[in-house]
Each structure stands twice: as C-alpha cells, then as structure tokens.
Coordinates of C-alpha atoms and ligand atoms in Angstrom, one line a residue:
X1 CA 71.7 97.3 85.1
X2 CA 71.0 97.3 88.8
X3 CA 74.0 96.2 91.1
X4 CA 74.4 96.0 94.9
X5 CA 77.6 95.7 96.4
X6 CA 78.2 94.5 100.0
X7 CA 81.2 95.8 101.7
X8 CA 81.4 99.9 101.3
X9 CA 85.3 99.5 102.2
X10 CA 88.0 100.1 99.9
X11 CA 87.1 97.6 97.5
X12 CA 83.4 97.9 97.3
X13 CA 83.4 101.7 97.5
X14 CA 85.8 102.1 94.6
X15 CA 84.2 99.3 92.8
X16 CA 80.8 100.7 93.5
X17 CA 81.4 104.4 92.3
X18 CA 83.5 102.6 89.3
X19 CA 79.8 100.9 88.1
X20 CA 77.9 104.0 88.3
X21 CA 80.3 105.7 86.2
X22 CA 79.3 103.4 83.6
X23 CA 76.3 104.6 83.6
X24 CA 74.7 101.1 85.9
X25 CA 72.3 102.1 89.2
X26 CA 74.3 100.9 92.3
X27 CA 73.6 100.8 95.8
X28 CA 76.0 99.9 98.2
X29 CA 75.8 98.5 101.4
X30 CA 76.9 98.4 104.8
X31 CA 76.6 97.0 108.3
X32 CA 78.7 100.0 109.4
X33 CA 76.0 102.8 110.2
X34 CA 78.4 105.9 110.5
X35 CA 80.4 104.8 107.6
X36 CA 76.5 104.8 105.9
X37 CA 75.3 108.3 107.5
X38 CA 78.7 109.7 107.0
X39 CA 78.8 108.8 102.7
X40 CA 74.8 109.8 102.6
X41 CA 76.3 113.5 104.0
X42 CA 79.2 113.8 100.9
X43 CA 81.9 112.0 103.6
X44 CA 84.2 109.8 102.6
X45 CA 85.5 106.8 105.1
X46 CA 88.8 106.4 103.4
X47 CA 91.1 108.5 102.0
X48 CA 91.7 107.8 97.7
X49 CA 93.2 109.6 95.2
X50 CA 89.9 111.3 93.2
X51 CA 87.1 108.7 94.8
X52 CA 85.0 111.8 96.7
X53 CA 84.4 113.4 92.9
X54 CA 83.6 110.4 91.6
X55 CA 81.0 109.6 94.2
X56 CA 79.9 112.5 94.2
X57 CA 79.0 113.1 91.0
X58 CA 77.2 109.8 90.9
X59 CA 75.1 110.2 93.9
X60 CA 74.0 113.9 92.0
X61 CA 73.1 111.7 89.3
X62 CA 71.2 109.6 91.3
X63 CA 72.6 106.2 90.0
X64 CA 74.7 105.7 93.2
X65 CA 73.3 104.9 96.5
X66 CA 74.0 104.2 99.8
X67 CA 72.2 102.0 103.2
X68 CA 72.7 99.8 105.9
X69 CA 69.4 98.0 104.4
X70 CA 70.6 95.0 102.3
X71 CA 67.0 93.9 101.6
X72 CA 66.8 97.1 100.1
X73 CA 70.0 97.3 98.6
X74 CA 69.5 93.6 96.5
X75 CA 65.9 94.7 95.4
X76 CA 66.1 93.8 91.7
X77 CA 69.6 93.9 91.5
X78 CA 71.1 91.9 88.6
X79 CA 74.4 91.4 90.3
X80 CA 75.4 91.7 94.0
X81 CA 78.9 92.4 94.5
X82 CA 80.4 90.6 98.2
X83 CA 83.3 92.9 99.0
X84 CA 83.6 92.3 102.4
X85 CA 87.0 92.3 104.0
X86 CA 88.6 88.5 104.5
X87 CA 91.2 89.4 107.4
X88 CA 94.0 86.7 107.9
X89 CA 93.6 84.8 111.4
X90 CA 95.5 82.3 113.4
X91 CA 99.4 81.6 112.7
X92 CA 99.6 80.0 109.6
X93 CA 97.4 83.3 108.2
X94 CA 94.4 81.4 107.4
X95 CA 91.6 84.2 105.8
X96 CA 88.6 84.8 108.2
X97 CA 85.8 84.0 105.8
X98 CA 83.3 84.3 108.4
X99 CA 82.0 87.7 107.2
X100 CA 81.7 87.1 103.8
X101 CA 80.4 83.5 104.6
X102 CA 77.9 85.5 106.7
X103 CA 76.9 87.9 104.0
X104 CA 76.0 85.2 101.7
X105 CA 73.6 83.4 103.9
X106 CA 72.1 86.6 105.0
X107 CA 71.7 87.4 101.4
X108 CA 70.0 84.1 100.1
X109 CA 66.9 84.5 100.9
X110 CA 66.4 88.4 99.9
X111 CA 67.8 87.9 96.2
X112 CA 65.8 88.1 93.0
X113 CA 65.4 84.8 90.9
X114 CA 68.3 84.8 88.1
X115 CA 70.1 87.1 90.5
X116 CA 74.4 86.3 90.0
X117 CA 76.1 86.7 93.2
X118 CA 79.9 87.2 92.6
X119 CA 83.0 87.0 95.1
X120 CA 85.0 90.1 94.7
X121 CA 86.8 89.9 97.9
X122 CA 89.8 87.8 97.6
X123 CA 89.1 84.4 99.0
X124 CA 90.5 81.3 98.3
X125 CA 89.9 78.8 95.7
X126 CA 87.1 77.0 96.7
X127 CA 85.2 79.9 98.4
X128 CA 82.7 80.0 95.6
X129 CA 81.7 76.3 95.7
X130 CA 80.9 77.2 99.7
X131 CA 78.7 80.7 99.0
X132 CA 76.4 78.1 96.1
X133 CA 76.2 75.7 98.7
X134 CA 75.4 78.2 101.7
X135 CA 72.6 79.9 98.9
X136 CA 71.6 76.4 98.0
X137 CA 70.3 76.0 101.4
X138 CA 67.7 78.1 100.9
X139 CA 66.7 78.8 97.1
X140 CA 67.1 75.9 94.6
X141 CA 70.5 76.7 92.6
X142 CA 68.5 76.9 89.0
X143 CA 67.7 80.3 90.8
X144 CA 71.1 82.1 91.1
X145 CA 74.5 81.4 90.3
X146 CA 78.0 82.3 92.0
X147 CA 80.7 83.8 90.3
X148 CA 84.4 85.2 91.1
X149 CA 85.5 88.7 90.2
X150 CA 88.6 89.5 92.0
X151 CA 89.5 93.0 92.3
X152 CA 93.0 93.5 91.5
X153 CA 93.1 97.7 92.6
X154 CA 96.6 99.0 94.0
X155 CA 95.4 101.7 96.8
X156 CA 96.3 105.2 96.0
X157 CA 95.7 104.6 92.5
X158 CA 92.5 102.7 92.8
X159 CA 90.1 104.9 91.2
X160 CA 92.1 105.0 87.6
X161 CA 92.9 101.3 88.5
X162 CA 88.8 100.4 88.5
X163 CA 88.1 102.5 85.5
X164 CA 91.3 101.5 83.6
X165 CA 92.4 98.0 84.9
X166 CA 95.4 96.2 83.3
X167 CA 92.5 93.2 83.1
X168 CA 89.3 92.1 84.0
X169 CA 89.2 88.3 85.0
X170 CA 85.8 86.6 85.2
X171 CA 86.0 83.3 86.5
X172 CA 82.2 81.6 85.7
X173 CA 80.7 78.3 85.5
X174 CA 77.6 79.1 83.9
X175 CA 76.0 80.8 81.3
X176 CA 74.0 83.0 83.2
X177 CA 76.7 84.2 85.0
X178 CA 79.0 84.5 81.9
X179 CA 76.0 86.9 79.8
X180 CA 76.2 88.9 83.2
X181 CA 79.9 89.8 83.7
X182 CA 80.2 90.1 80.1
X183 CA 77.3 92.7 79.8
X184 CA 78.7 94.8 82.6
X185 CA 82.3 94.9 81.7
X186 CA 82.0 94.2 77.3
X187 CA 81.5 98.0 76.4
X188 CA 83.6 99.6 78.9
X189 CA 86.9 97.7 78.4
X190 CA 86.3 97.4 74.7
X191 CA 85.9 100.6 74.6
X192 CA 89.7 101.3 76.3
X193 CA 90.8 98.2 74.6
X194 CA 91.3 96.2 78.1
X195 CA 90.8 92.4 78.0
X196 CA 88.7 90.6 79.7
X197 CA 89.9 87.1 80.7
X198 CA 87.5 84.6 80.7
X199 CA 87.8 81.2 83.0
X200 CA 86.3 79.1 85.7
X201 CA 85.9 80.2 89.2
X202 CA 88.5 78.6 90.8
X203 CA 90.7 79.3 88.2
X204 CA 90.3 83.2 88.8
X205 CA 90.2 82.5 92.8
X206 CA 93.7 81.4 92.3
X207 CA 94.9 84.1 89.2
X208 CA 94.1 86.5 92.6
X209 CA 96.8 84.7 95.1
X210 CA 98.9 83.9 91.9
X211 CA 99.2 87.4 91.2
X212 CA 100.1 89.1 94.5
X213 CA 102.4 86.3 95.5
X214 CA 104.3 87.3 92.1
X215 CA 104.4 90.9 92.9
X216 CA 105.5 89.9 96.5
X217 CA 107.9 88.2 95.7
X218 CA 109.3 90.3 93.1
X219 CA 109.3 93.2 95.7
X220 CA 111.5 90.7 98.0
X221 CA 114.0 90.2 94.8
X222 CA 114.8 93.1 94.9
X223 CA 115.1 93.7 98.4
X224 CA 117.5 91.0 99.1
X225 CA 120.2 92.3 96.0
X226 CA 119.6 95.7 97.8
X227 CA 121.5 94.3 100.5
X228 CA 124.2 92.4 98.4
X229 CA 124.5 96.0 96.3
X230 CA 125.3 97.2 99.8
X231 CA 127.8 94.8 100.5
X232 CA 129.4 95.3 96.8
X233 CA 128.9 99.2 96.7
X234 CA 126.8 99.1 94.0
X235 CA 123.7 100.9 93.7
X236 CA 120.2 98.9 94.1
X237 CA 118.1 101.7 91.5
X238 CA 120.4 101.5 89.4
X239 CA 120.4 97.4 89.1
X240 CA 116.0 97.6 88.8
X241 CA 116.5 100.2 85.9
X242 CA 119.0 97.8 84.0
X243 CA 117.1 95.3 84.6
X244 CA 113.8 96.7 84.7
X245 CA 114.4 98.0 80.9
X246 CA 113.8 94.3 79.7
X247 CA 110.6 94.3 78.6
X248 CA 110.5 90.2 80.0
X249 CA 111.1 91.8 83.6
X250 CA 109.4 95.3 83.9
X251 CA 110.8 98.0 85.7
X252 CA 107.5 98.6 88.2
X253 CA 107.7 96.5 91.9
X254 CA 111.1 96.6 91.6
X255 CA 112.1 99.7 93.8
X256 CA 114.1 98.5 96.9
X257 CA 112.2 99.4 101.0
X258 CA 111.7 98.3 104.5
X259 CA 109.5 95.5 102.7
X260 CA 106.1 94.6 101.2
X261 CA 103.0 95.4 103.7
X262 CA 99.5 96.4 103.4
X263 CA 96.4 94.4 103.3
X264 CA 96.9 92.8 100.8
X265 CA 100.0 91.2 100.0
X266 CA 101.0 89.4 103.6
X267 CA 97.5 88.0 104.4
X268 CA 97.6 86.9 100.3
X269 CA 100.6 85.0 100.5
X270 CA 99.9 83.3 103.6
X271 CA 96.8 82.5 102.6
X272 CA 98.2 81.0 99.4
X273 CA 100.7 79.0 101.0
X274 CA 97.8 77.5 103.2
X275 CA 95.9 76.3 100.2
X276 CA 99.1 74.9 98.9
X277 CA 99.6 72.9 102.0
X278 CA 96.9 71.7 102.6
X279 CA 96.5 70.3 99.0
X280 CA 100.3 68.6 99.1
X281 CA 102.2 71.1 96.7
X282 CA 105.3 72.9 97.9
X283 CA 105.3 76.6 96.9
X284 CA 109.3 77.0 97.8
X285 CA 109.7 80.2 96.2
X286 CA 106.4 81.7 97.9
X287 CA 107.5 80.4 101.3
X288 CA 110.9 82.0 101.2
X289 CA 109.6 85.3 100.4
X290 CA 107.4 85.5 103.2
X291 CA 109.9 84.6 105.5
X292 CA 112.8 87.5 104.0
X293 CA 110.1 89.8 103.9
X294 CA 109.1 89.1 108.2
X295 CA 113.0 89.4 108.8
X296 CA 113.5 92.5 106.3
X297 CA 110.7 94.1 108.2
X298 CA 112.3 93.4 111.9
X299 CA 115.7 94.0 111.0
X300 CA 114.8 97.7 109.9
X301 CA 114.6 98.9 113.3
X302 CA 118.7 97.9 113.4
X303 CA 119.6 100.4 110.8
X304 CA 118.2 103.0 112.9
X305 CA 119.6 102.1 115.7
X306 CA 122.8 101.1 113.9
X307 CA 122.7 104.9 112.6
X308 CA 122.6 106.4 116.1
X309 CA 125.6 104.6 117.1
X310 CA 124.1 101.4 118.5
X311 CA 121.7 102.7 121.4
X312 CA 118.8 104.7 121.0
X313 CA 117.7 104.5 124.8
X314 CA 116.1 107.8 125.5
X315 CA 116.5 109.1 121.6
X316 CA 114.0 110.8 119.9
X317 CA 113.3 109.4 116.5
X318 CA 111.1 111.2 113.7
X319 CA 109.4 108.9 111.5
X320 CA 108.6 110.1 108.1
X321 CA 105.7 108.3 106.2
X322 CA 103.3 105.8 108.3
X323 CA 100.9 104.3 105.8
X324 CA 102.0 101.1 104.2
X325 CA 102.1 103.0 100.6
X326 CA 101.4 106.9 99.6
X327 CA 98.3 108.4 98.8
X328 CA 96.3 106.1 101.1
X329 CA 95.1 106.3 105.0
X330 CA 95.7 102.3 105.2
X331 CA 97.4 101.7 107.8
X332 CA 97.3 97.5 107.6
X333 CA 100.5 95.8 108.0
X334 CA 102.3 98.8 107.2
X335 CA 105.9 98.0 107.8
X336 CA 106.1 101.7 109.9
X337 CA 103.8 99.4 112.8
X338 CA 106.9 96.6 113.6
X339 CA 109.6 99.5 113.1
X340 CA 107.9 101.8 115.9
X341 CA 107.6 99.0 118.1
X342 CA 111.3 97.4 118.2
X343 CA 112.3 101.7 118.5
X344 CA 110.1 101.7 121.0
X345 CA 111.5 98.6 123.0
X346 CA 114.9 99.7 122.2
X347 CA 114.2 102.8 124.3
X348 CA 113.7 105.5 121.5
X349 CA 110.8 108.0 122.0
X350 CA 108.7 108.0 118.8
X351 CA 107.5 111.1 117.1
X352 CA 105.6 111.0 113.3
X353 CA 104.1 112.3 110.5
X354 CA 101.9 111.2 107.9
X355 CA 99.4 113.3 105.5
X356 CA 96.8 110.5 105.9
X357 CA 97.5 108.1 108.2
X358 CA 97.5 109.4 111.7
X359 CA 94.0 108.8 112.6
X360 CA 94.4 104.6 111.8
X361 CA 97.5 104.8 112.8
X362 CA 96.7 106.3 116.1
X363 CA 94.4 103.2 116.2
X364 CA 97.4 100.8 116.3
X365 CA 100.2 102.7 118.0
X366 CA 100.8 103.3 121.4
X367 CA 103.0 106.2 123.1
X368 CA 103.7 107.9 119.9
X369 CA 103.8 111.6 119.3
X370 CA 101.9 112.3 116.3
X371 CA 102.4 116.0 114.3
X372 CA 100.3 117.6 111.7
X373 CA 103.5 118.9 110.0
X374 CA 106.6 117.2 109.0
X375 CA 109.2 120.0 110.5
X376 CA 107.5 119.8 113.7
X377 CA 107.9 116.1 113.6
X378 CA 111.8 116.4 112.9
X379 CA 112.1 118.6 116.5
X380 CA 114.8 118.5 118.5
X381 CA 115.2 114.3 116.9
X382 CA 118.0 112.4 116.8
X383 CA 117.4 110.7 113.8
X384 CA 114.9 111.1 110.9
X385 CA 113.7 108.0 109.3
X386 CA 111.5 107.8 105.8
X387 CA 109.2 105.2 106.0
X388 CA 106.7 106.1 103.1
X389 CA 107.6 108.2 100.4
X390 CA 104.5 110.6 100.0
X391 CA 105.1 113.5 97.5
X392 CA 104.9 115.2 100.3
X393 CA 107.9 114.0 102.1
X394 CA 110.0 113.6 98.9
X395 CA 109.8 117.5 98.5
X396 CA 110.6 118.3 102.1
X397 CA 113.3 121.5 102.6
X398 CA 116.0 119.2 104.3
X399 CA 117.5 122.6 105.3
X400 CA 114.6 122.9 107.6
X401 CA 114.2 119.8 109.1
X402 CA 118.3 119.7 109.9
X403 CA 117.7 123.4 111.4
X404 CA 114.9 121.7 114.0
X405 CA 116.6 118.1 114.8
X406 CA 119.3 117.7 117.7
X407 CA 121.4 115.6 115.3
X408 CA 121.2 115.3 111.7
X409 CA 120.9 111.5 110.9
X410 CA 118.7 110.8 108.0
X411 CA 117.9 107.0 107.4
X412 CA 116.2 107.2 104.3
X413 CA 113.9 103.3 104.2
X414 CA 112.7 104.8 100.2
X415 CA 115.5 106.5 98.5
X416 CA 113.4 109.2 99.1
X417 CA 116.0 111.3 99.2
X418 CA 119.7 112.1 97.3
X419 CA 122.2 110.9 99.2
X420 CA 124.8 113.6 97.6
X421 CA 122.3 116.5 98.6
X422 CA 121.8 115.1 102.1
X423 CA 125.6 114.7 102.6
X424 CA 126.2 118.1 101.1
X425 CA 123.3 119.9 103.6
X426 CA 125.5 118.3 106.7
X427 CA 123.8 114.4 107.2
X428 CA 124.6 111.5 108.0
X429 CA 122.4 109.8 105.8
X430 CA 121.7 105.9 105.6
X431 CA 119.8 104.4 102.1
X432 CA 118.5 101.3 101.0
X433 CA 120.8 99.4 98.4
X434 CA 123.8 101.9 98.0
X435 CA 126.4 102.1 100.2
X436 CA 128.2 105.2 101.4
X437 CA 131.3 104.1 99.1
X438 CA 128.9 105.1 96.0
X439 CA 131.0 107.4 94.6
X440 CA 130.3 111.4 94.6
X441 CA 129.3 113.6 91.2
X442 CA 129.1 111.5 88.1
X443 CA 127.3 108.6 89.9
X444 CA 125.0 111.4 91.2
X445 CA 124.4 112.9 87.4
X446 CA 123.8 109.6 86.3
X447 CA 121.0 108.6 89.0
X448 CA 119.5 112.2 88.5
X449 CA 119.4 111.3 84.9
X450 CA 118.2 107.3 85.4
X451 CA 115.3 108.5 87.4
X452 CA 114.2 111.1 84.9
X453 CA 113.8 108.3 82.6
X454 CA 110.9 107.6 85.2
X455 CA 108.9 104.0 84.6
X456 CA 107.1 105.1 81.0
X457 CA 108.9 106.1 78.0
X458 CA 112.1 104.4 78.4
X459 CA 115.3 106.0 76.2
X460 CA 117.9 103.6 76.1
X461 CA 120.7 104.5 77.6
X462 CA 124.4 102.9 77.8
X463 CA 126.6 103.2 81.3
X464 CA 129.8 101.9 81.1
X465 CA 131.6 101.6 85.0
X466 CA 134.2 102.7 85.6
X467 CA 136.8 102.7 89.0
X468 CA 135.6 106.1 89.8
X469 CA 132.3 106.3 88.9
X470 CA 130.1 105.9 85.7
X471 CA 130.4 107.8 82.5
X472 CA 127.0 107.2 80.1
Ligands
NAD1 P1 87.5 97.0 104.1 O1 87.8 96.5 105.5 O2 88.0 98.3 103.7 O3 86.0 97.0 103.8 C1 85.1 95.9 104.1 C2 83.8 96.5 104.4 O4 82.8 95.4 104.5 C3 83.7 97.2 105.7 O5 83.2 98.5 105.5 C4 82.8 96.3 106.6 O6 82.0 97.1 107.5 C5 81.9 95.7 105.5 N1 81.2 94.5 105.9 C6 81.7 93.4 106.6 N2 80.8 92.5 106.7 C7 79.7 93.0 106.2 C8 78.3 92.5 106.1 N3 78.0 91.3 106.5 N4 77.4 93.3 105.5 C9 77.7 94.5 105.0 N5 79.0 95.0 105.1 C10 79.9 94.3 105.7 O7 88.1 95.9 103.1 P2 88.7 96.1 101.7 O8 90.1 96.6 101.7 O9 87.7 96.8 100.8 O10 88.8 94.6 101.2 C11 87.7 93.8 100.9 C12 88.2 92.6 100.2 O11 88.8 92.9 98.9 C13 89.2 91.8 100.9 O12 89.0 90.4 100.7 C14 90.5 92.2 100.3 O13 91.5 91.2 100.5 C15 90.2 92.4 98.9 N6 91.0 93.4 98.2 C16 91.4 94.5 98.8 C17 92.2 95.4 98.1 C18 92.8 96.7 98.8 O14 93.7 97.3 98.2 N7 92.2 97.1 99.9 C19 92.5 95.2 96.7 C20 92.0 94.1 96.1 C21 91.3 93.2 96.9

C-alpha cells in the first residue's frame, strides 16, 4: 500500500520508517527543508534508540521516501498520515491545532478519490469532525473519509514501541476507513499477537488523553508518597515494588523524580481538562495532578539549595541529565528547564551534561555552561544534581567526579545512585523518597536485591521490617 505521512518529527518519522518495514511504500513529508535535505543525506533530525538503521535500510530498499513536496508525497497514496505537532498555547494549555488544521486544508485538494486521511497527532476529541468538514469544503465527502490513529510511542523506546505496540486503536466511522486501517495493521499485529482495538473516532481521540492523564497521574502517586516515605523514613522503591508486584497496579510509571515532563504528558493533561470544562464534567483527580506535578517541579530547585546549606549565591551547580527522559534529545518540558532557572535566580552558576540533549537544550537555556563529559561537568561544583538518569550517568565513577568537585554534595532527583555507596565514597547525598534515617547494610542488600528483580520476571519475595532494618 502507498502511505504519506505529514509531520517528519518524532511521531511521523518513527511511524513512517515503522510502515516501510512492513513492507508498505511511504513517503514522508515536510515543510522543514533542512530536516528534508538532511534525512535524503542518511541524517537523522532527532536522536532514537535504533531509528537511523531502520530508515536506512528502508530508503536502500526504496520503499521509504523523503520531500518537502506534499503534492508529490499524497500521489496515490491510500492513507495519509497527519503527524504534525499540536503545541499547547494560552494558560489554560489549549492545543494549537493550527498546523495540523492547516495541513488538512492544504491537503484537500491534492488527495486521490477513496483516499483516508487519519489524525495521528494527538488532538482532541472532536478534531476529526473539523479535518472532514475543512476537506468537505473542497471535495464532496463520498470521496475521502477521516479517521483517528493515535500514536501512543514512549520516546527512547519508540522504534520497538511502533513495531511492537501494547495496542493499536483505530477509531473509524466508516467502512472505507475501517477495510484501510485494518489492511495496514491486520498481519502485522496478528502476527505478534497485538490487538487491535476497534471504535469510533472520538472514542479513540479521547482513549489518547485518557491514557496519558492515567500514566500522569500515576507518576504524581507516587511522587507525593515519596515525600510522606521521607517524612516516615521509609523507602519510596521499595513501596512501588510492593505494590507494583500486584498484577491490578503494575510496577512500570511508578519510579519516584523531579516530576512528569516532556511533550507529551503536560500539554495532554491540560488539554484534557480543557475539553472537560468546556463540556461541564469535573475531572478532580486530573486537575490535582497537574497542579502537584507544577509545585513538585518548582520545589526541586529547594532541595538543592536546601543541600548547600540554604544559599547557593555564587555556587556552582553540576547538573546531571537534561532531557525530560533517557535515550532521547527532547528537550520539551523537561523538568531540568524550571530547575536551572530558580538555581539560576537563586544565584547558582549552572554547569551540565547530557549525552543528547545539549544542542535543544542550548535552544532553551540561557547562561549555562554546557560539557561534553560528565567529569568535566562535576568541576570544581558545589553540588551535583541527577536530573535524568541515562545509562550513562547511572554508571558514572563517583570517585572521579568527588576528585573534581569543590564539595561533595550529591542530590540525586532519580535514585540514580546508592545512597550507602555515595555515603561510603565521602557525600552528602540527598534522594528522592528515602530519608537519610534509612538504615545502613541490610536495607542496602535488600534494595540491591529488589532492583535485580528489575520490572519483568518478578520472584516473589517476602520482607518482614524490622526496628533495624529488613530481613527477607
Ligand atoms: P515534532 O515537532 O517532532 O514533529 C512535527 C513535524 O511536523 C515537524 O517536523 C514540523 O516541521 C512538521 N510540520 C508541521 N506542520 C507541517 C505542515 N503543514 N506540513 C508538513 N510538515 C509540517 O512533533 P512530534 O513529537 O512528532 O508530535 C507530533 C504529534 O504526535 C503531536 O500531536 C504529539 O502530541 C503527538 N505525539 C507525540 C509523541 C512523542 O513522544 N513525541 C508520542 C505520541 C504522540
């Protein structure tokens, strides 16, 4: 089958390599000419796990394509993808659907007859009724239909996510557009055993929201009884692993941080509570965790400071980790961009690392060292801070980076690190959701153990407490 996709970005890109690699002819398009020029020459605009292969070996087979030309891009195409990005605007975070509002009306009149046009962006419910109406203006709507495909890809892991998704979810309200999806997705998730859910398009416009609202707010669960563990001296990993070990709950989005960023789930959940409101139906629990997740993400910048004694004036400060999640360059909403700046307006001089990130970041950031290596990041700071927690990162020599910092205060935003080992090497260390009351060796022998259980094959294990510690 022959598919254009419009929107060469994350989503379109990955999603576009993913459909060649099913064997379909795809050609995506842009209105970004160096992002165009620079894919045509082997380059890739973002940075994902395993993508360049993939697009690679596609374009060598000649069933994936690149141009800025969307006439030539739809030319026959069965399906055209819209992946453009939806950026939230305004206060109450309404999604900017001009682009992709755009896009369809520049597309109307260059589609093939029985052409389905499907919204894989994520857009709110009701965004599909608007791209038939806006095609409807200039080809009669026996000739096309409209259909939602939301992408549901977690960055970093977004290639094995588009060729092995959890689900597929098809929201159609016709035939036409029904024999389509189901043609291009039937053998490949039978194959694997993946379902495809089936429903209207609203419906699936909304299973989008519904979806990162639930994994934003489970995030902010466990964020908030990081603190309490903090208060109680008990330890926040170990609570999501005896929890997480129900089957009902699930031990994945349930690891304690500086709070959720990214492009995805702050402009989703705001967007969600605006169709809410404007429809008349309270989403309590949705508004609640937007608003801890905004104070989590402003009151990380007083740990640090809390670390170094209460003021950072004229302190350097060594930040670990910039992207809003490893193994990506994306640098949206990252909860590293409101950290810098209250440092920043506290005083403290700003030096970082990241393996990916620097180049957005530097986009973003003002008055900010950046250092192509870690160590050289951690000179002559005051303080050390772990924002992300690339492998990279997790495996750094802590001998080395104490040797090169003026003090040796470690506030560790991931866990990143074991707070036993840091103590041990000479920190002062700070962590998310265990206090420095945890107690010493068994509690350590226990976490080392806990986290080799990793998220997949779980062995049950018992832990009985204890005043001093845990025996299992
Ligand atoms: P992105 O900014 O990385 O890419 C969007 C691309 O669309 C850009 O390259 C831009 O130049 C292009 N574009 C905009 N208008 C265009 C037009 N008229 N013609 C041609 N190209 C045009 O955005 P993204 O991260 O890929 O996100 C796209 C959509 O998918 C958003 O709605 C987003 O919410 C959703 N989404 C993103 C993710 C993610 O992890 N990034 C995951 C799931 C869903």
């Amino acid at each position: 089958m022959k598919i254009a996709v419009v929107g060469t970005g994350y989503v379109g890109l990955v999603s576009g390599a993913c459909f060649a690699e099913w064997g379909h002819i795809v050609v995506c398009v842009d209105k970004d000419p160096p992002k165009i020029a620079g894919l045509r020459q082997g380059r890739m605009p973002i940075y994902e796990p395993h993508l360049d292969e993939m697009v690679e070996r596609n374009c060598a087979s000649g069933r994936l394509d690149f141009t800025c030309n969307l006439a030539k891009a739809l030319k026959e195409a069965a399906i055209v993808f819209i992946a453009v990005n939806v950026p939230p605007h305004g206060d109450r975070g309404e999604p900017d659907l001009s682009c992709l509002y755009r896009t369809a009306s520049d597309l109307a009149p260059l589609i093939a007859d029985n052409t389905v046009v499907v919204v894989r962006s994520t857009a709110p419910v009701g965004t599909g009724d608007m791209v038939q109406k806006i095609i409807a203006a200039t080809r009669k709507p026996c000739t096309f239909s409209v259909a939602s495909n939301p992408e549901f890809l977690c960055e970093g892991v977004a290639v094995k996510n588009a060729l092995t998704p959890d689900r597929v979810v098809v929201g159609v309200d016709d035939e036409r557009a029904y024999k389509r999806l189901l043609e291009l997705y039937a053998d490949p998730m039978d194959l694997q055993d993946i379902p495809v859910v089936v429903t209207a398009r609203r419906t699936a416009e909304l299973i989008k929201y519904a979806a990162n609202a639930f994994l934003a707010t489970k995030i902010t669960f466990i964020n908030e009884l990081a603190d309490l563990c903090e208060r109680l001296g008990s330890d926040v990993e170990e609570l999501a692993l005896g929890m997480g070990l129900d089957k009902r709950i699930g031990t994945t989005f349930l690891t304690a941080g500086p709070g959720f960023g990214g492009s995805c789930f702050p402009g989703d959940t705001l967007a969600l509570l605006r169709t809410a409101q404007d429809h008349g139906v309270p989403l309590r629990v949705i508004e609640e965790t937007v608003a801890a997740n905004d104070a989590r993400k402003r009151r990380m910048a007083l740990r640090v400071v809390e670390a170094l004694g209460g003021n950072i004036d004229g302190l350097t400060i060594a930040i670990l980790g910039l992207t809003c999640k490893p193994d990506t360059d994306d640098m949206r909403e990252a909860p590293s961009i409101p950290l810098i700046e209250a440092l920043q307006r506290f005083g403290g001089h700003i030096r970082a690392y990241d393996p990916m990130g620097v180049e957005n970041a530097a986009k973003i950031l003002d008055d900010v060292v950046f250092c192509d290596d870690p160590y050289d990041c951690a000179r002559n700071a005051d303080a050390a801070v772990v924002v992300t927690e690339w492998a990279i990162i997790r495996d750094l020599d802590l001998v080395q980076i104490k040797a090169n910092m003026r003090q040796p205060i470690l506030v560790d935003l991931r866990n990143a690190f074991r707070r036993d080992a840091a103590v041990q090497l000479g920190f002062r260390i700070s962590t998310i959701g265990n206090s420095a009351s945890t107690k010493g060796d068994v509690r350590s022998m226990a976490r080392q153990r806990n986290r080799s259980l990793g998220t997949a094959k779980i062995i049950p294990i018992a832990m009985r407490e204890k005043d001093n510690g845990i025996i299992i």
